[in-house]
mmCIF file of C-alpha atoms in Angstrom:
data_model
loop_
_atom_site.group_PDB
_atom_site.id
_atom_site.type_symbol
_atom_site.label_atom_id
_atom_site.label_comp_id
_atom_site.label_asym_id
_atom_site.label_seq_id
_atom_site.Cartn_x
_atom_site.Cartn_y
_atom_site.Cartn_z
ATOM 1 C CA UNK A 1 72.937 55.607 114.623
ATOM 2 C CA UNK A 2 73.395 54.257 111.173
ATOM 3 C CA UNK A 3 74.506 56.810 108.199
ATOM 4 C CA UNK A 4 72.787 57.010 104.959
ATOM 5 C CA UNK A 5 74.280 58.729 102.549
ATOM 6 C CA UNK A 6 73.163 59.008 98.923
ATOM 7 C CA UNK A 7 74.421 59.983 95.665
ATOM 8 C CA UNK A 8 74.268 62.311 93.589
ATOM 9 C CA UNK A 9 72.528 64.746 95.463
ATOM 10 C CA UNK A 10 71.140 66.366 92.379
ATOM 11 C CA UNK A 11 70.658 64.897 89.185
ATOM 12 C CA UNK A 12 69.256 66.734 85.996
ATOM 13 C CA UNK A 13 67.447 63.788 83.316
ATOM 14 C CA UNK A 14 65.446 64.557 80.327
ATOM 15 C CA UNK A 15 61.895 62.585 80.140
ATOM 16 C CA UNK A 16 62.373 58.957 78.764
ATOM 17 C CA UNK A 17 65.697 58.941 80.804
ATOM 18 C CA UNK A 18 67.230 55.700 82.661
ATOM 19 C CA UNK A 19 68.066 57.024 86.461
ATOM 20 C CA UNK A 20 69.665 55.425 88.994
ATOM 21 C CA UNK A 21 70.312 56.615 92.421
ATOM 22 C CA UNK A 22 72.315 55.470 95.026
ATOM 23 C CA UNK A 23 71.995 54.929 99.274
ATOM 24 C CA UNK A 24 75.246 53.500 101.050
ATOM 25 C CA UNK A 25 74.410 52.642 104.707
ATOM 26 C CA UNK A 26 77.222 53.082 107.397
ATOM 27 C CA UNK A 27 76.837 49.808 108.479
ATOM 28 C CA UNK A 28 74.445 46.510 107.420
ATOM 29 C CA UNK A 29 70.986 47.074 107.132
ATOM 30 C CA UNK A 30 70.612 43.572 105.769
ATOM 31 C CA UNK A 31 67.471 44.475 103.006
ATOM 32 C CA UNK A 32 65.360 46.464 105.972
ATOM 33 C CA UNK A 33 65.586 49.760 103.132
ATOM 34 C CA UNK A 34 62.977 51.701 101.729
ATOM 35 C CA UNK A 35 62.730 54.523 99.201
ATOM 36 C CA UNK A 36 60.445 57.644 99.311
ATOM 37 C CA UNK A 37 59.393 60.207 96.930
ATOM 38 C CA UNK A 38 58.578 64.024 98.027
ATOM 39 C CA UNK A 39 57.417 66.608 95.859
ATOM 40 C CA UNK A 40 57.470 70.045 97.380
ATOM 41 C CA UNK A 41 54.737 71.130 99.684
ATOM 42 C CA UNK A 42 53.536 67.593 99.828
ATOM 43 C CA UNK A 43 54.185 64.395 102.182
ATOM 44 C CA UNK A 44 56.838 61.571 101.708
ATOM 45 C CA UNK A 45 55.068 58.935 99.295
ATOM 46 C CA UNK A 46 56.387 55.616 99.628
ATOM 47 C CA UNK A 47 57.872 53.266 96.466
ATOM 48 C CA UNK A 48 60.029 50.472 97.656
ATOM 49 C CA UNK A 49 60.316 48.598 101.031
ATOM 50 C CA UNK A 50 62.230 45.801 101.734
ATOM 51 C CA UNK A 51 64.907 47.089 99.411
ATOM 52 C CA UNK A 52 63.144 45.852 96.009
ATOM 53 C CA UNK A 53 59.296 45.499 97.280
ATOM 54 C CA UNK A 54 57.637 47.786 94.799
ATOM 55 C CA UNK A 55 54.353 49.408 97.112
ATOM 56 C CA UNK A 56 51.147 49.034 95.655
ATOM 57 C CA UNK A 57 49.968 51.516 93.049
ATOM 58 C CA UNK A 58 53.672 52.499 92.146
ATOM 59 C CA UNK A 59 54.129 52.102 88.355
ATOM 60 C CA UNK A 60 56.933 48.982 87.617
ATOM 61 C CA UNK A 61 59.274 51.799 86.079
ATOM 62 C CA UNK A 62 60.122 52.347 90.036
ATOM 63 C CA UNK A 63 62.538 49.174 90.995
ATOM 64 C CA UNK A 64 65.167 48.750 93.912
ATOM 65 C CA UNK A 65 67.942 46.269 94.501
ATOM 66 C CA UNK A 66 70.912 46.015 96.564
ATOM 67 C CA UNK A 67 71.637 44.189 100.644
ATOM 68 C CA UNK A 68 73.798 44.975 103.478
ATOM 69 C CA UNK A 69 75.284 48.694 103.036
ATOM 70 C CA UNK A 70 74.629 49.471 99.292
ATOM 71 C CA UNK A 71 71.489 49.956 97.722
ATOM 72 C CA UNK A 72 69.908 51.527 94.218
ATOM 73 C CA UNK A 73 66.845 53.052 92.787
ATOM 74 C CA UNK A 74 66.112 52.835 89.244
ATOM 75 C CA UNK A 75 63.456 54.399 87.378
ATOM 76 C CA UNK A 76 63.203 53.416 83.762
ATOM 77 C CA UNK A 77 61.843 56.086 81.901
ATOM 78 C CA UNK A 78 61.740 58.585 83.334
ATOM 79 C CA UNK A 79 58.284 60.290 82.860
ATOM 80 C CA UNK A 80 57.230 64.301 83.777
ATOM 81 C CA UNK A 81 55.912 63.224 87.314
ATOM 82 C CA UNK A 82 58.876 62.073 88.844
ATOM 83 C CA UNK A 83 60.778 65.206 88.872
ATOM 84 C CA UNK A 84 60.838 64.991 93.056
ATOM 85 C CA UNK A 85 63.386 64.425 95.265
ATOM 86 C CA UNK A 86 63.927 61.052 96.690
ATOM 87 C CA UNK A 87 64.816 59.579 100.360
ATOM 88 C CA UNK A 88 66.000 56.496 101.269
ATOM 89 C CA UNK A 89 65.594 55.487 104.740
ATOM 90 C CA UNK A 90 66.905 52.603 106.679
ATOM 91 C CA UNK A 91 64.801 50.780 109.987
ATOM 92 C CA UNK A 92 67.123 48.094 110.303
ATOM 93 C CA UNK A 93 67.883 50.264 114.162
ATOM 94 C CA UNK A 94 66.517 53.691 114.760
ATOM 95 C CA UNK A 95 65.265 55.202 111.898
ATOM 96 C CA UNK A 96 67.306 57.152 109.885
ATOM 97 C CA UNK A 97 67.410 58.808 105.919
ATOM 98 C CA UNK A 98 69.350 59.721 103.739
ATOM 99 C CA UNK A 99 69.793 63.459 102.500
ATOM 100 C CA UNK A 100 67.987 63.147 99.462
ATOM 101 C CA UNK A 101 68.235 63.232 95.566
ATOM 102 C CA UNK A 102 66.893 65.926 93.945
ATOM 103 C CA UNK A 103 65.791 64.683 90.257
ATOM 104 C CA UNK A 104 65.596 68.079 88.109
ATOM 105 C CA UNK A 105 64.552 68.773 84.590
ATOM 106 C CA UNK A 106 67.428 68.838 82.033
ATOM 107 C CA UNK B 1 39.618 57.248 102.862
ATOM 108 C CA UNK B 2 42.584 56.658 104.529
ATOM 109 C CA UNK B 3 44.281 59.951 105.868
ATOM 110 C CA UNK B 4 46.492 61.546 108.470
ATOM 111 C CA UNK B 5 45.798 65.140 109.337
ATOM 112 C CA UNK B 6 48.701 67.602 111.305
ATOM 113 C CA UNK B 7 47.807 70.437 113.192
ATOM 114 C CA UNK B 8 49.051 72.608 116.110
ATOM 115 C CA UNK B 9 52.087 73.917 114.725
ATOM 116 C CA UNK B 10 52.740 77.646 114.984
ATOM 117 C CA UNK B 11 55.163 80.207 116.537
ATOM 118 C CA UNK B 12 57.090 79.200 119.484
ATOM 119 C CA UNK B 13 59.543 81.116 122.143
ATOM 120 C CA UNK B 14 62.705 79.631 122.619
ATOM 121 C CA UNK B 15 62.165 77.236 125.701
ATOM 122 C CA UNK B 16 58.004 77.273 125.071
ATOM 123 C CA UNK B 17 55.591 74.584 124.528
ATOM 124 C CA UNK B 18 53.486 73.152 121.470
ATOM 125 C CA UNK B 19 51.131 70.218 121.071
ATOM 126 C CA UNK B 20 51.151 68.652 117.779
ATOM 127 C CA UNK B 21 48.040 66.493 117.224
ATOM 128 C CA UNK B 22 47.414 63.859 113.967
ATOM 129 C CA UNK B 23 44.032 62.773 113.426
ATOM 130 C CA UNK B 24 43.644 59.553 111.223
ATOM 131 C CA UNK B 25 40.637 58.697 109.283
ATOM 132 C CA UNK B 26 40.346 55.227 106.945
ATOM 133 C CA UNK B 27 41.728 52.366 108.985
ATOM 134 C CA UNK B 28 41.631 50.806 112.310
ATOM 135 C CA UNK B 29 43.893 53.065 113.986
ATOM 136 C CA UNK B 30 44.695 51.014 117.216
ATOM 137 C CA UNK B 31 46.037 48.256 115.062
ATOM 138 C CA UNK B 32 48.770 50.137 113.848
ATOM 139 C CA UNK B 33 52.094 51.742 115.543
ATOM 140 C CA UNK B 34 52.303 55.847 115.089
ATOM 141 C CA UNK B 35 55.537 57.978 114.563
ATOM 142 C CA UNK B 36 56.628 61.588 114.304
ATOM 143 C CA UNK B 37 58.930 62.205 111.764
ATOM 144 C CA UNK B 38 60.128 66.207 110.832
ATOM 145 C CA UNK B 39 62.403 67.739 108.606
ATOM 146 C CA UNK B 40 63.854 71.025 109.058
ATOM 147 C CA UNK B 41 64.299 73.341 106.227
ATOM 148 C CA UNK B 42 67.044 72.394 103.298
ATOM 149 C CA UNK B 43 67.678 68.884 105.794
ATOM 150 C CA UNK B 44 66.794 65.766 105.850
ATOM 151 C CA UNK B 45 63.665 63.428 107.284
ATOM 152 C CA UNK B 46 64.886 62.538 111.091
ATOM 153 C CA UNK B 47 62.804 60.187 112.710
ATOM 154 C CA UNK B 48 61.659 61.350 116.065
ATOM 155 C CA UNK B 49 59.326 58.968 118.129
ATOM 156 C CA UNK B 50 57.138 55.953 117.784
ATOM 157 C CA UNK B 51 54.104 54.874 119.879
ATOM 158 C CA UNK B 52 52.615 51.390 119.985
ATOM 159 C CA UNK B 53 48.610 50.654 119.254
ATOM 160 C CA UNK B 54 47.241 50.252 122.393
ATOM 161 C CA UNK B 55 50.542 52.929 123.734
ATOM 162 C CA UNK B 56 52.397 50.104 125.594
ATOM 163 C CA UNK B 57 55.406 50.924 123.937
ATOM 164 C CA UNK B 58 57.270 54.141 122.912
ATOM 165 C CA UNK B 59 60.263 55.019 122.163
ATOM 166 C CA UNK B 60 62.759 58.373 121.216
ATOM 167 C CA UNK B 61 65.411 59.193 119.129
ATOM 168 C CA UNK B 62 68.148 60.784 121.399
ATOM 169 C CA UNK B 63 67.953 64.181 120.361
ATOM 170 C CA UNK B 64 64.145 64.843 121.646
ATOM 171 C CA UNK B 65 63.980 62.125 124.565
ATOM 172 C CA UNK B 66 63.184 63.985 127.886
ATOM 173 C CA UNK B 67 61.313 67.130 125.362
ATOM 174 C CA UNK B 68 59.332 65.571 123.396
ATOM 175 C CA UNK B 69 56.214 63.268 124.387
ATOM 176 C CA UNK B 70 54.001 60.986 121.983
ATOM 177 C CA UNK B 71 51.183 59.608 123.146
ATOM 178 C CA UNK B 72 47.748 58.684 121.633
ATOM 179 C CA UNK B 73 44.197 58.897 121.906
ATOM 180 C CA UNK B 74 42.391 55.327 120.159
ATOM 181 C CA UNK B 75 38.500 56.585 120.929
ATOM 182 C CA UNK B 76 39.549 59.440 118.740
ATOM 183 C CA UNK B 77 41.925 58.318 116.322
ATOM 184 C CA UNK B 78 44.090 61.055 117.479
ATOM 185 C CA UNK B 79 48.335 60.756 117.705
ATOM 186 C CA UNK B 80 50.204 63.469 120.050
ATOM 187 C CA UNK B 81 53.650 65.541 120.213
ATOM 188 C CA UNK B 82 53.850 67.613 123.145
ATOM 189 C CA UNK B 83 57.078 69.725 122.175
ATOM 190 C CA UNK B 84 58.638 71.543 125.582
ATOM 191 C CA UNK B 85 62.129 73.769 125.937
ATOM 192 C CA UNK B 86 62.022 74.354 122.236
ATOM 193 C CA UNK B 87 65.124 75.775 120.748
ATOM 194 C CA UNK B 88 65.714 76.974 117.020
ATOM 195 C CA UNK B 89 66.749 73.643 116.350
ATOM 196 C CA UNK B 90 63.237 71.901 116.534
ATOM 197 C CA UNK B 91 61.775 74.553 113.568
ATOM 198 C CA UNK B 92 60.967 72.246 110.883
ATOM 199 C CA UNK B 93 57.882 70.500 109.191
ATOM 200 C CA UNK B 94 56.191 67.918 111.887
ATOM 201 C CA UNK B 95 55.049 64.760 110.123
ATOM 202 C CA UNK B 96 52.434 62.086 111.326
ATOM 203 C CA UNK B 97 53.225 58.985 109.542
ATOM 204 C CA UNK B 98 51.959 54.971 110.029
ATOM 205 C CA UNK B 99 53.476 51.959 110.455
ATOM 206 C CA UNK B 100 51.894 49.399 108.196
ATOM 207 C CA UNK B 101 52.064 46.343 110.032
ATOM 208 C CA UNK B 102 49.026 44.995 112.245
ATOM 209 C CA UNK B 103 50.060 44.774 115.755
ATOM 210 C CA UNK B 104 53.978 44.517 115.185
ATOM 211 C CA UNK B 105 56.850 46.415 117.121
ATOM 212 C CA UNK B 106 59.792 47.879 116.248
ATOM 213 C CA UNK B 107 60.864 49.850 113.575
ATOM 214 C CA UNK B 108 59.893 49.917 110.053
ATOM 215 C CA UNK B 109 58.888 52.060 107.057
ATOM 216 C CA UNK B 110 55.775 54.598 106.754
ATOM 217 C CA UNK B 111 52.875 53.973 104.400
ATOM 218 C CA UNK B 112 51.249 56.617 105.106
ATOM 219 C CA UNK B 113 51.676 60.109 106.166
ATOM 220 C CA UNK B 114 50.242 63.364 106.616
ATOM 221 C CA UNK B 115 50.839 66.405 104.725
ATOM 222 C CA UNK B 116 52.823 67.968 108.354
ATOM 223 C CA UNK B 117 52.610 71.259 110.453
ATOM 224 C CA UNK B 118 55.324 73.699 110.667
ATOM 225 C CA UNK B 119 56.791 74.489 113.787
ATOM 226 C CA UNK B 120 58.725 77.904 113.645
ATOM 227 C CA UNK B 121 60.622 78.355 116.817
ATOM 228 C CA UNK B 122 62.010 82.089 117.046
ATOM 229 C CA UNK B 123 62.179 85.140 119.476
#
């Protein structure tokens, strides 16, 4: 099965904050990557597919970029609702994720 | 209103039996592949099984194949786990989640997903 592994694994922002995150495949994955937010209690929401696809109804401070084994998610500004944690996961083969991001309050 | 709906999880024996079931509400649900998807406490999302519209096609990640069973219902909108030899492993939150494409195969992301059942597995 294919690796993800992301980076960092927790990251403390202030509101207004540029944040990037970070998914590195263990092997190519060509742009078959999507990223997920989770708050707790609650389901896996989806904001990216296809690597840089923004879903519908996610606000345009959400982007992704990246191909093959590294990819990034990039949220603006940050803003009070995305304190979450954040999955990547790859289909490119069996379904995997990464371990997650957990985006904290400064 | 589209919606996925877990239930059936509980308290397990080690080696016992649970059915999960997902009820979906909103869309045409035979159009559209189902999965199972858990995550254990502190761990990550793992990806356990997939089932096709009209449940042609399934398939298993390796570490439930020959336990675990998906299959679906389409005159009640209703996805299935059947869970059997459970071990400590398997406690975690059980998530119902869809496949956006119409018709399609293979794997691909969720757009949807339920809110899960937990599955406690413990002596």
């Amino acid at each position: 099965d294919i690796q993800m592994t992301q980076s960092p694994s927790t990251l403390s922002a202030s509101v207004g904050d540029r944040v990037t995150i970070t998914c590195r495949a263990s092997d190519n994955v060509n742009e078959f990557l999507a990223w997920y937010q989770q708050k707790p209690g609650g389901a896996p929401k989806v904001l990216i597919f296809q690597a840089s696809t923004l879903q519908s109804g996610v606000p345009a401070r959400f982007s992704g970029s990246g191909s093959g084994t590294e990819f990034t998610l990039t949220i603006s500004r940050l803003q009070p609702d995305d304190f979450a944690t954040y999955y990547c996961q790859q289909y490119s083969g069996a379904s995997t994720f990464g371990q997650g991001t957990k985006v904290e309050i400064k | 209103q589209l919606q996925l709906v877990e239930s059936g999880g509980g308290l397990a024996k080690p080696g016992g039996s649970l059915r999960l079931s997902c009820s979906a509400s909103g869309f045409i649900f035979n159009n559209h592949y189902m999965s199972w998807v858990r995550q254990a406490p502190g761990k990550r999302l793992e990806w356990l099984a997939y089932i096709s519209g009209r449940s042609t096609f399934d398939n298993y990640a390796d570490s439930v194949r020959g336990r675990f069973t998906i299959s679906r219902d389409n005159a009640k909108n209703l996805v299935f786990l059947q869970l059997d030899n459970l071990t400590a492993d398997d406690t975690a939150i059980y998530f119902c989640a869809r496949d956006p494409r119409v018709g399609a195969a293979g794997f691909y992301y969720f757009d949807l997903w339920g809110r899960g059942t937990l599955v406690t597995v413990s002596s």
